[in-house]
Tab-separated table of C-alpha atoms and ligand atoms in Angstrom:
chain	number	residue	atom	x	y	z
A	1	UNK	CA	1.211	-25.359	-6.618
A	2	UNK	CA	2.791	-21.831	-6.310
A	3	UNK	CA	2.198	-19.317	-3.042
A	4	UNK	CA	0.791	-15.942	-4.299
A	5	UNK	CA	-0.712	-12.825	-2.820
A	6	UNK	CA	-3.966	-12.087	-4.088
A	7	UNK	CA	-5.002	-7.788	-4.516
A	8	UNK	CA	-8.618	-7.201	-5.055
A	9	UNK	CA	-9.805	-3.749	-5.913
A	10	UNK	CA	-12.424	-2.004	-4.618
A	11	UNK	CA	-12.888	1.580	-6.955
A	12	UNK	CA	-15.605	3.181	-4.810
A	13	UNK	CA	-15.259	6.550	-2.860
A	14	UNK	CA	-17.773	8.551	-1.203
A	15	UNK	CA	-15.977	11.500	-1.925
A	16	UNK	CA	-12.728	12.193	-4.202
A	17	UNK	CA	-9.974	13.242	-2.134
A	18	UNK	CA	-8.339	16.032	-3.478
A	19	UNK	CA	-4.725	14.605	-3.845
A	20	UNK	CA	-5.941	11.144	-5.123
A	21	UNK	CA	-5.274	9.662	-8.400
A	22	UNK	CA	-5.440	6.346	-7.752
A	23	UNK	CA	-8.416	4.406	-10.273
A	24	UNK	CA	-11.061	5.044	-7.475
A	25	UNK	CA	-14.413	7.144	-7.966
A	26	UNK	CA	-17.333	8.394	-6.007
A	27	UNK	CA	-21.026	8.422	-7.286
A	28	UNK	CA	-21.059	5.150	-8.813
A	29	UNK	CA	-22.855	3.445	-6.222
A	30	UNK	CA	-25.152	2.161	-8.822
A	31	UNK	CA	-22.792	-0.312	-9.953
A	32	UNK	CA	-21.593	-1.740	-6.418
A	33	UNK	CA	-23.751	-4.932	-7.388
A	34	UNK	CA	-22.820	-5.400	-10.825
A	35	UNK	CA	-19.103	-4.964	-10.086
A	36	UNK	CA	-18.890	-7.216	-7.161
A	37	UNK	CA	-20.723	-9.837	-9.210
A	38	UNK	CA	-18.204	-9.937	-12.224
A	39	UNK	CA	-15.575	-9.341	-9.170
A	40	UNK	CA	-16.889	-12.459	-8.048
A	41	UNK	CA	-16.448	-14.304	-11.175
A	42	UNK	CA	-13.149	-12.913	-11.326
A	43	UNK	CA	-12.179	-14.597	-8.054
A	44	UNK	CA	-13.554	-17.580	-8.771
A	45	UNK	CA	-11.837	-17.861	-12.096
A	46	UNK	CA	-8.338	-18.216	-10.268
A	47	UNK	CA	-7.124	-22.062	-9.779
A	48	UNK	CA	-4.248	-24.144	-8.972
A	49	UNK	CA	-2.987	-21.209	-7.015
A	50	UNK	CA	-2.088	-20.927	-2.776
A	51	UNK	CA	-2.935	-17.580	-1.607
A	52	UNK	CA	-0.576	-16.498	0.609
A	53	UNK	CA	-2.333	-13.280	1.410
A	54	UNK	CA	-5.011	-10.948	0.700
A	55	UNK	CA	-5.432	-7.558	0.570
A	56	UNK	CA	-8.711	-5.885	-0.354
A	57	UNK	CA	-7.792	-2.344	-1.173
A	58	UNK	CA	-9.598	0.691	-3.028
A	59	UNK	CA	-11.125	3.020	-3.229
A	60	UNK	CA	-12.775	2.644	0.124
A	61	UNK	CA	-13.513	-0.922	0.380
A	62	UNK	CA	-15.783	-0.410	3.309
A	63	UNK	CA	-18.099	1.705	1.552
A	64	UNK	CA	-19.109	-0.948	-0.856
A	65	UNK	CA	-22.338	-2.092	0.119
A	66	UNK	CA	-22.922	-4.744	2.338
A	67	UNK	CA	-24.832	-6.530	-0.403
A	68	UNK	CA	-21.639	-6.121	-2.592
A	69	UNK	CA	-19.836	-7.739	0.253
A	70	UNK	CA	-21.802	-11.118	0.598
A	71	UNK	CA	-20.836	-11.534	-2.952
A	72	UNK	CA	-17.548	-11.017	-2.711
A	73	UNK	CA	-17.663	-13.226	0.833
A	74	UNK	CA	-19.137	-16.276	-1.167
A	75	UNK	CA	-15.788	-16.113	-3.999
A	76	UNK	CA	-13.579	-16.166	-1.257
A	77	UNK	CA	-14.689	-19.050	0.306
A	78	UNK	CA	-13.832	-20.772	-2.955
A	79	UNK	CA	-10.007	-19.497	-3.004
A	80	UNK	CA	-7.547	-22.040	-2.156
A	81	UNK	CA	-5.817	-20.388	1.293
A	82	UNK	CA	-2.633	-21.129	3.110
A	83	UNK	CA	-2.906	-21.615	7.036
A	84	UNK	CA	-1.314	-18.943	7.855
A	85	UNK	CA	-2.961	-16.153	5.572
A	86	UNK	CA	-2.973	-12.624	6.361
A	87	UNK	CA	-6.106	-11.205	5.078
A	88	UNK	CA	-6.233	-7.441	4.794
A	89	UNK	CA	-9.306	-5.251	4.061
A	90	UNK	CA	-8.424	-1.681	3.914
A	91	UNK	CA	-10.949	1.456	5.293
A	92	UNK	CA	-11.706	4.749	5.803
A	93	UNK	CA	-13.004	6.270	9.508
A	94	UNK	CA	-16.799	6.788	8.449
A	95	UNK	CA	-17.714	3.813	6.698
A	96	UNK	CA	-17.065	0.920	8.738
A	97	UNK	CA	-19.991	-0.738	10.625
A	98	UNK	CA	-20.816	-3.291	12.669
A	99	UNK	CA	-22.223	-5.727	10.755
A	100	UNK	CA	-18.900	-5.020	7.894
A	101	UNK	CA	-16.812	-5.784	10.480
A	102	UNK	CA	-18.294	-8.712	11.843
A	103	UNK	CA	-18.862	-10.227	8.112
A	104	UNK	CA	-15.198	-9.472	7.554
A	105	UNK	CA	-14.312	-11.763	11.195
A	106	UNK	CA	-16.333	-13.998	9.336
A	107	UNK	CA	-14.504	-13.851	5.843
A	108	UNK	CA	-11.499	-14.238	8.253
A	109	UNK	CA	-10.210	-11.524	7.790
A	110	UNK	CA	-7.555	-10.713	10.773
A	111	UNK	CA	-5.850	-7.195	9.849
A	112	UNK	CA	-7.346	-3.724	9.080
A	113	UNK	CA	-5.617	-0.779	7.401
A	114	UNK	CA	-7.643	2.323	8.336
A	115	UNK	CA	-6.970	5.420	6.179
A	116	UNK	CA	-6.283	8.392	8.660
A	117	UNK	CA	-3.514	10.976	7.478
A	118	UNK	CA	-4.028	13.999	10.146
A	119	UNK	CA	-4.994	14.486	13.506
A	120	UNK	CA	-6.635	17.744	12.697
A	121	UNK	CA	-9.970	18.432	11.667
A	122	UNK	CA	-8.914	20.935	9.511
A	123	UNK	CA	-6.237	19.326	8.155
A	124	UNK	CA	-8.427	16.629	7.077
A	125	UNK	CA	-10.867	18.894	5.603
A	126	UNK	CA	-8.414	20.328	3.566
A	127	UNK	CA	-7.693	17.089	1.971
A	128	UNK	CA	-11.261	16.749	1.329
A	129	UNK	CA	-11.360	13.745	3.421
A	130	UNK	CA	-14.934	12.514	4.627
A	131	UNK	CA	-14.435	11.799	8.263
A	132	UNK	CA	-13.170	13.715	11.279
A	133	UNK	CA	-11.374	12.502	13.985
A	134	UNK	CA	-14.273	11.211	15.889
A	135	UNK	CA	-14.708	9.123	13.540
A	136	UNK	CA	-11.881	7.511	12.953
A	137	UNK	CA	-11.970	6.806	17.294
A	138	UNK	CA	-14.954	5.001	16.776
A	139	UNK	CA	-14.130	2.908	13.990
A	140	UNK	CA	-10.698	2.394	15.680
A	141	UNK	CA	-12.508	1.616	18.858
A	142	UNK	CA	-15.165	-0.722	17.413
A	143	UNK	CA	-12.409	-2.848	15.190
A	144	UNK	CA	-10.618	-3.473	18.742
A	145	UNK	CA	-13.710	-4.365	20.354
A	146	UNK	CA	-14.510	-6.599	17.747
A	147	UNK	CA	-11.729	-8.668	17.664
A	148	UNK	CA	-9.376	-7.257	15.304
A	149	UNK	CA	-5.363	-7.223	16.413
A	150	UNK	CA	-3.255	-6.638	13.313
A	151	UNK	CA	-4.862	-2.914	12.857
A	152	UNK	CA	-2.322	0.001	10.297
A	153	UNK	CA	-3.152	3.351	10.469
A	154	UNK	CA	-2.279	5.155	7.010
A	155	UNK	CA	-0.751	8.657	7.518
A	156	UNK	CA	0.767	11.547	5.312
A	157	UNK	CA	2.687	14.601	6.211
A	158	UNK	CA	4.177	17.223	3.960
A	159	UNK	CA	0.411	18.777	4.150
A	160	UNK	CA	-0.744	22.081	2.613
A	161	UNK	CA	-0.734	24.406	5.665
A	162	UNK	CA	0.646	21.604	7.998
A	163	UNK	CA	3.191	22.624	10.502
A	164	UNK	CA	6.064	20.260	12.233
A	165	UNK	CA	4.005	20.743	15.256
A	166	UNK	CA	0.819	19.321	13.717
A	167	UNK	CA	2.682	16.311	12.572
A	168	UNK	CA	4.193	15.457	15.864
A	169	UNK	CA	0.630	15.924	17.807
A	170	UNK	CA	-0.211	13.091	14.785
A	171	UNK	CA	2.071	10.789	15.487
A	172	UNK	CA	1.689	11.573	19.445
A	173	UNK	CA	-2.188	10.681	19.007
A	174	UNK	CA	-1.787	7.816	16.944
A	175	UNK	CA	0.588	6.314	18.941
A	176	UNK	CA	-1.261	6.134	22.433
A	177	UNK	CA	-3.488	4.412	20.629
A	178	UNK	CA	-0.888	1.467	20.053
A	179	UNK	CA	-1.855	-0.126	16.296
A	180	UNK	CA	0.155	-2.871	15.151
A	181	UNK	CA	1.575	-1.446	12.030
A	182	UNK	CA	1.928	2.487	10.803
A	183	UNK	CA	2.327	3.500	7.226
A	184	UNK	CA	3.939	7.200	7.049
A	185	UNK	CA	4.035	8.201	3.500
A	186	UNK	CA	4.637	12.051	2.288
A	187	UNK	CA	2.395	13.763	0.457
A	188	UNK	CA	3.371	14.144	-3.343
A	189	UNK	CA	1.463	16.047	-5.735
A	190	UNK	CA	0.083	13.783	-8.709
A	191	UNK	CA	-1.298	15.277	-12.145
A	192	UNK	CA	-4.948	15.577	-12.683
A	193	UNK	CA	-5.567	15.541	-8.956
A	194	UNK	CA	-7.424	19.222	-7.629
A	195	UNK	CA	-4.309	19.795	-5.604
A	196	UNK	CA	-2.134	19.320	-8.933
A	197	UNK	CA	-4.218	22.726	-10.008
A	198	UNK	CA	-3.965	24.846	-7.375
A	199	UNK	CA	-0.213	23.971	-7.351
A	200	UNK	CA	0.101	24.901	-10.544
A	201	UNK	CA	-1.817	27.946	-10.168
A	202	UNK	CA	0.353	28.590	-7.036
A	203	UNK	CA	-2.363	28.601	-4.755
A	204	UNK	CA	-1.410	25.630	-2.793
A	205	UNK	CA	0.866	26.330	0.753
A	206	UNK	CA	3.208	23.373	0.710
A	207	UNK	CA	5.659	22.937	4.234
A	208	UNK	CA	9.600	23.504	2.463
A	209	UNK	CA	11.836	20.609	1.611
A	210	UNK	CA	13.721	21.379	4.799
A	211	UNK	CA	10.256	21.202	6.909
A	212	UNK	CA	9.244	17.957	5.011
A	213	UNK	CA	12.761	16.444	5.845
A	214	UNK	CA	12.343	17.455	9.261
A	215	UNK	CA	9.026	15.728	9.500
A	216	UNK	CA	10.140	12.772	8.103
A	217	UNK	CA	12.964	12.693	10.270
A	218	UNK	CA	10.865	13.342	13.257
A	219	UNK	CA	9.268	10.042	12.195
A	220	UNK	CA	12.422	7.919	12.405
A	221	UNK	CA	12.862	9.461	15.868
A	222	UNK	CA	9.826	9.484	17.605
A	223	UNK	CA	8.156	6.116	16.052
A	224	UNK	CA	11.411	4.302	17.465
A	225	UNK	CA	10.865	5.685	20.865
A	226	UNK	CA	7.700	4.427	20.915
A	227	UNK	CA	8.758	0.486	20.016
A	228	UNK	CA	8.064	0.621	16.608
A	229	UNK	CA	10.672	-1.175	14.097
A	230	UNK	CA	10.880	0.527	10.574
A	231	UNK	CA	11.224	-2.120	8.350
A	232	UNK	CA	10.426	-0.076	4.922
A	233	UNK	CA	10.956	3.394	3.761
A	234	UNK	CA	7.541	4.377	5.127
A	235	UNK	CA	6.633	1.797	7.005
A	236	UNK	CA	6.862	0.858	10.519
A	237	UNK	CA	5.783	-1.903	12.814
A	238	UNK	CA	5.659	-3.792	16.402
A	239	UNK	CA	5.216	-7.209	17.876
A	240	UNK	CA	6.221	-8.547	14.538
A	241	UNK	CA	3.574	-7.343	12.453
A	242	UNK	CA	5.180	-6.162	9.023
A	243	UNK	CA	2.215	-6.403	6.162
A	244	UNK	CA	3.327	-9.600	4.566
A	245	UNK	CA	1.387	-8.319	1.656
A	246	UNK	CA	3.322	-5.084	0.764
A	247	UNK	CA	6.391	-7.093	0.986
A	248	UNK	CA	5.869	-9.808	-1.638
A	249	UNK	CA	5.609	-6.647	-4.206
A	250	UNK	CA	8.962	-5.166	-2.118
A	251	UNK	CA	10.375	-8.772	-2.842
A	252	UNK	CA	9.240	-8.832	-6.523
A	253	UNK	CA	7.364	-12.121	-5.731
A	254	UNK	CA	3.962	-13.424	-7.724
A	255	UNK	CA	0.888	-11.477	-6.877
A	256	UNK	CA	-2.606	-11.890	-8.780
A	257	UNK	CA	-4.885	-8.528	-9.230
A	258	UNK	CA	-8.566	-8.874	-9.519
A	259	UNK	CA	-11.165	-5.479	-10.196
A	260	UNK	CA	-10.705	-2.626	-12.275
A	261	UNK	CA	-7.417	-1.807	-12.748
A	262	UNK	CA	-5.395	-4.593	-10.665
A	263	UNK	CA	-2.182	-5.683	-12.035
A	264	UNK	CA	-0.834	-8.994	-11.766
A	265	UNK	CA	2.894	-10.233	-11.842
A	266	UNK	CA	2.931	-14.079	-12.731
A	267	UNK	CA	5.261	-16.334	-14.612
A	268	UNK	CA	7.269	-13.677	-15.481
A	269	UNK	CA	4.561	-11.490	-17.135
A	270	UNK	CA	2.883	-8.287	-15.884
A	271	UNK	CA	-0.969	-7.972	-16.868
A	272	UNK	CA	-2.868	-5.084	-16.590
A	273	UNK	CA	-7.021	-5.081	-15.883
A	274	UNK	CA	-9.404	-2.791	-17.664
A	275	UNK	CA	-9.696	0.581	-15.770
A	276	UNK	CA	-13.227	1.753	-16.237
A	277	UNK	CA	-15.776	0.684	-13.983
A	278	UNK	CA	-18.460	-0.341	-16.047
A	279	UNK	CA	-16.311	-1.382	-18.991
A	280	UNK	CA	-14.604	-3.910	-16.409
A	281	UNK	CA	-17.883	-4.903	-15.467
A	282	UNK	CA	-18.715	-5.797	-19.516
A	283	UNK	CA	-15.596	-7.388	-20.295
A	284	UNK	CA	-15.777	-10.156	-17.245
A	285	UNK	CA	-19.432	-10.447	-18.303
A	286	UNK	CA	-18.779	-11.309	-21.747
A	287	UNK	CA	-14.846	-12.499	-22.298
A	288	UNK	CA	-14.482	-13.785	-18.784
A	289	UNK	CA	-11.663	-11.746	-18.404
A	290	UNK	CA	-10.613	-7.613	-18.037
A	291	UNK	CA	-6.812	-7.949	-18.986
A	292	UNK	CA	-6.381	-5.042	-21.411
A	293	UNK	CA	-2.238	-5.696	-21.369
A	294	UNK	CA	0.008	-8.379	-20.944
A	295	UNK	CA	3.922	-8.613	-21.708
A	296	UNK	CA	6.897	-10.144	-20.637
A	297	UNK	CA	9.170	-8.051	-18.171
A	298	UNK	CA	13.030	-8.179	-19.515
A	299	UNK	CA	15.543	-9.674	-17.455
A	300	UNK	CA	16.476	-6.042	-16.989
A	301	UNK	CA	13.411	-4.381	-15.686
A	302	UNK	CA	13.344	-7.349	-13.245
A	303	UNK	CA	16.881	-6.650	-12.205
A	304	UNK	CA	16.178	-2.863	-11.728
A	305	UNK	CA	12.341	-3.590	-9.874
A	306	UNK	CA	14.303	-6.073	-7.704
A	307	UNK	CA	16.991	-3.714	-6.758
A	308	UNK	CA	14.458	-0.464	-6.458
A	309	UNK	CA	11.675	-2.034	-4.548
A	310	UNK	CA	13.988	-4.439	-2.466
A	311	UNK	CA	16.200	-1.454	-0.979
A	312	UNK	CA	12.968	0.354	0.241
A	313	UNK	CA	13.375	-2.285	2.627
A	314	UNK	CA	15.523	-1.905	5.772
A	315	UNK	CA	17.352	-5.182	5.527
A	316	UNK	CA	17.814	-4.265	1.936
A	317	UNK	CA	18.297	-7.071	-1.182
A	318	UNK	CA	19.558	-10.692	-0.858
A	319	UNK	CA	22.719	-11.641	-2.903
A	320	UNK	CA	22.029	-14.554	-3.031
A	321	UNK	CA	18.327	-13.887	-4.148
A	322	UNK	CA	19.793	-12.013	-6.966
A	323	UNK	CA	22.037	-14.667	-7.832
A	324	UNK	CA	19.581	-17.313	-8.113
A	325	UNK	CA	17.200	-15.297	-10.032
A	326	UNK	CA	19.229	-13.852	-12.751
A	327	UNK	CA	22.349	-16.302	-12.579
A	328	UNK	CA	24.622	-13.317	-12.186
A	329	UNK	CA	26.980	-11.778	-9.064
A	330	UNK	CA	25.388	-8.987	-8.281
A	331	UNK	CA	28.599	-6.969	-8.822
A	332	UNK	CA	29.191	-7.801	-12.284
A	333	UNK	CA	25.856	-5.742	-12.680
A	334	UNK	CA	26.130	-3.128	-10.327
A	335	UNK	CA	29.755	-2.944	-9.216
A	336	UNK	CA	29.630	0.771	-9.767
A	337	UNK	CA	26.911	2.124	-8.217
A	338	UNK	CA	27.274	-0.223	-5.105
A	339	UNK	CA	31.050	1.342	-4.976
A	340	UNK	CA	29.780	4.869	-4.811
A	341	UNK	CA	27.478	4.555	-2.573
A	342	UNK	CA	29.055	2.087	-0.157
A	343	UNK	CA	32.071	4.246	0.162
A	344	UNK	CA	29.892	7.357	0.928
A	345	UNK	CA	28.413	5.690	3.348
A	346	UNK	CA	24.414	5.600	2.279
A	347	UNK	CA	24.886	2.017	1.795
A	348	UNK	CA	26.074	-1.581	3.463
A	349	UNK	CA	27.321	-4.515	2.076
A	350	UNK	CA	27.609	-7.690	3.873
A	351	UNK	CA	28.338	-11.194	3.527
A	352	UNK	CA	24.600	-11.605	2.295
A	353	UNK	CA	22.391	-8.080	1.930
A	354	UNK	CA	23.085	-4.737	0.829
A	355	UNK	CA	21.025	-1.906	2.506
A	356	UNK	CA	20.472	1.798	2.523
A	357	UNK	CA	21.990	3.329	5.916
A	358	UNK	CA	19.926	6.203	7.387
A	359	UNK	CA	21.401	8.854	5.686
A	360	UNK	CA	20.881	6.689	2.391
A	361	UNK	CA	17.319	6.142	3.226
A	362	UNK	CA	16.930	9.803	3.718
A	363	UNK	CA	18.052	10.273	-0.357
A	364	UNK	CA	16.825	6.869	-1.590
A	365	UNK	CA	15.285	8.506	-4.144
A	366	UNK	CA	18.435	9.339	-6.022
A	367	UNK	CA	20.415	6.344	-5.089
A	368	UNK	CA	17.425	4.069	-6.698
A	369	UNK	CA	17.637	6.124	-9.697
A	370	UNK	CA	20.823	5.018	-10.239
A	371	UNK	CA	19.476	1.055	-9.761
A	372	UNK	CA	18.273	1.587	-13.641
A	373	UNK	CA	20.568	-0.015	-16.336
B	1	SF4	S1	-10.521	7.625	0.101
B	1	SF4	FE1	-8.558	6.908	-0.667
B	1	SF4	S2	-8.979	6.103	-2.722
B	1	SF4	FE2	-10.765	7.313	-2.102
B	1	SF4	S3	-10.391	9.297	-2.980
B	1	SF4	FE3	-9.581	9.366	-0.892
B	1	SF4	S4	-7.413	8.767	-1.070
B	1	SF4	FE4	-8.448	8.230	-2.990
């Protein structure tokens, strides 16, 4: 029976955040019932698979109703679970409770991810975020005293109207507060988001490039002062606690999506759910499944996903991985590129990875580019 991680979407929001364009929405609180039933079925529907992990993401998934939840709680007890599984439900400060939390103990659940971003009340306004950070002290507080160990903190910089300053009295707070795990991603700018307007319209004060490299760099620094290991572009971690999760899609291994919108990569193929809310809903209600697109990934896009997600990680790609997946030395594919960028010295090569260097890591986005065949 194969190992797989296991994503389950939850597409509910209080409040659309102004940069977001992930498939989440808020006022459709009507539907938390309906969509955690056919959720349900989904779940149940999966068999003769090991989940390795699972990671409940959104949306805010600690919005949903706590009637949605004991549905959802009843599927999972029917999933086949390895020993060792990390279990992730993901939040935002505001919307966790008590009794959510102590359900999730009881779901056995044993890591949090708690959406943050800024420090700042204003800050956090700005992104149209729905908590302050009061809040977020009190859910922080209340997971600890509850039980929970394995705790990320999500966190952006490269804010409108943020300063270097602001960033480092982030990272400062966040810090003394010791979570396991800390995911430091920089803001970018997607299309059809409210921010994507104003930056067209040229409204929108974004820090420079410099100041945004600065930040970032400040990251490296002070996050590796404080005993944290970066073990990912943006991520960063201590007491060996890297999100075993994230890294099966960093490693290109099987993962199974269930909820509106979830992707799956199995056997070889990608599938795609149906993105609408209540359309989801009809399709699991009356075809048992929401897959709206399946097809085979080529040998190539493989080759270039492995390469592209694996470098995001510190210790970089396997060889020997790559031989043994695609029957090839890595060099008669990519002899070139690894050349260039070995002998500038934003990558390593040794007997069996091949890694960005810091200076690589800083420009990964054009060395990755040049992953694509
Ligand atoms: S809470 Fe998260 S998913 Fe919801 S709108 Fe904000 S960023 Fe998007």
């Amino acid at each position: 029976m194969k190992n797989v991680a296991l994503y389950i979407h939850i597409p509910f929001c209080k409040q659309k955040c102004l940069y977001c364009d992930f498939p989440s929405y808020a006022g459709m609180e009507e539907h938390m019932i309906h969509y955690s039933t056919a959720l349900a079925k989904e779940i149940n529907s999966i068999k003769d698979k090991k989940i390795k992990t699972i990671f409940i993401g959104g949306g805010t998934p600690t919005y949903l109703s706590l009637a949605g939840w004991e549905i959802i709680k009843k599927s999972i007890y029917t999933l086949d679970t390895a020993g060792d599984l990390e279990f992730t439900v993901e939040g935002n400060p505001g919307t966790f409770t008590r009794e959510k939390l102590n359900l999730f103990k009881k779901m056995g659940v044993n890591r949090l991810s708690i959406g943050l971003q800024a420090f700042q009340d204003t800050l956090l306004k700005d992104l149209g975020r729905i908590h302050t950070i009061y809040d977020f002290k009190q859910s922080f507080e209340m997971a600890r005293d509850l039980g929970f160990h394995n705790i990320n903190i999500d966190l952006m910089f490269g804010l409108p109207g943020q300063t270097l300053a602001q960033w480092k009295e982030t990272l400062e707070n966040v810090t003394a507060l010791s979570p396991e795990h800390l995911s430091c991603y920089s803001l970018i700018i997607e299309e059809g988001t409210a921010f994507y307007k104003r930056f067209e319209q040229g409204t929108l004060s974004l820090p420079t490039e410099e100041i945004e490299r600065n930040m970032y760099h400040e990251t490296l620094e002070y996050l590796r002062e404080k005993g944290y290991s970066q073990y990912e572009i943006s991520n960063f971690e201590k007491g060996k606690r890297q999100c075993r999760h994230n890294l099966v899609y960093w490693d290109l291994e099987e993962y199974i999506g269930c909820g509106s919108a979830a992707h799956s990569y199995s056997d070889g193929f990608r599938y795609r759910n149906e993105e609408n809310v209540e359309n989801y809903i009809e399709k699991i209600n009356t075809e048992g499944s929401a897959i709206v697109e399946k097809k085979k990934n080529s040998t190539v896009a493989d080759m270039e996903e492995f390469m592209f997600m694996g470098l995001r990680k510190t210790m970089g790609i396997s060889k020997i991985e790559f031989t043994k997946r695609f029957k090839k030395d890595i060099h008669s594919v990519y002899e070139v590129v690894i050349n260039k960028y070995t002998s500038a010295g934003f990558m390593v090569e040794n007997k069996e990875n091949i890694f960005l260097t810091h200076e690589g890591i800083e420009v990964s986005n054009v060395i990755m580019a040049e992953f694509l065949l």
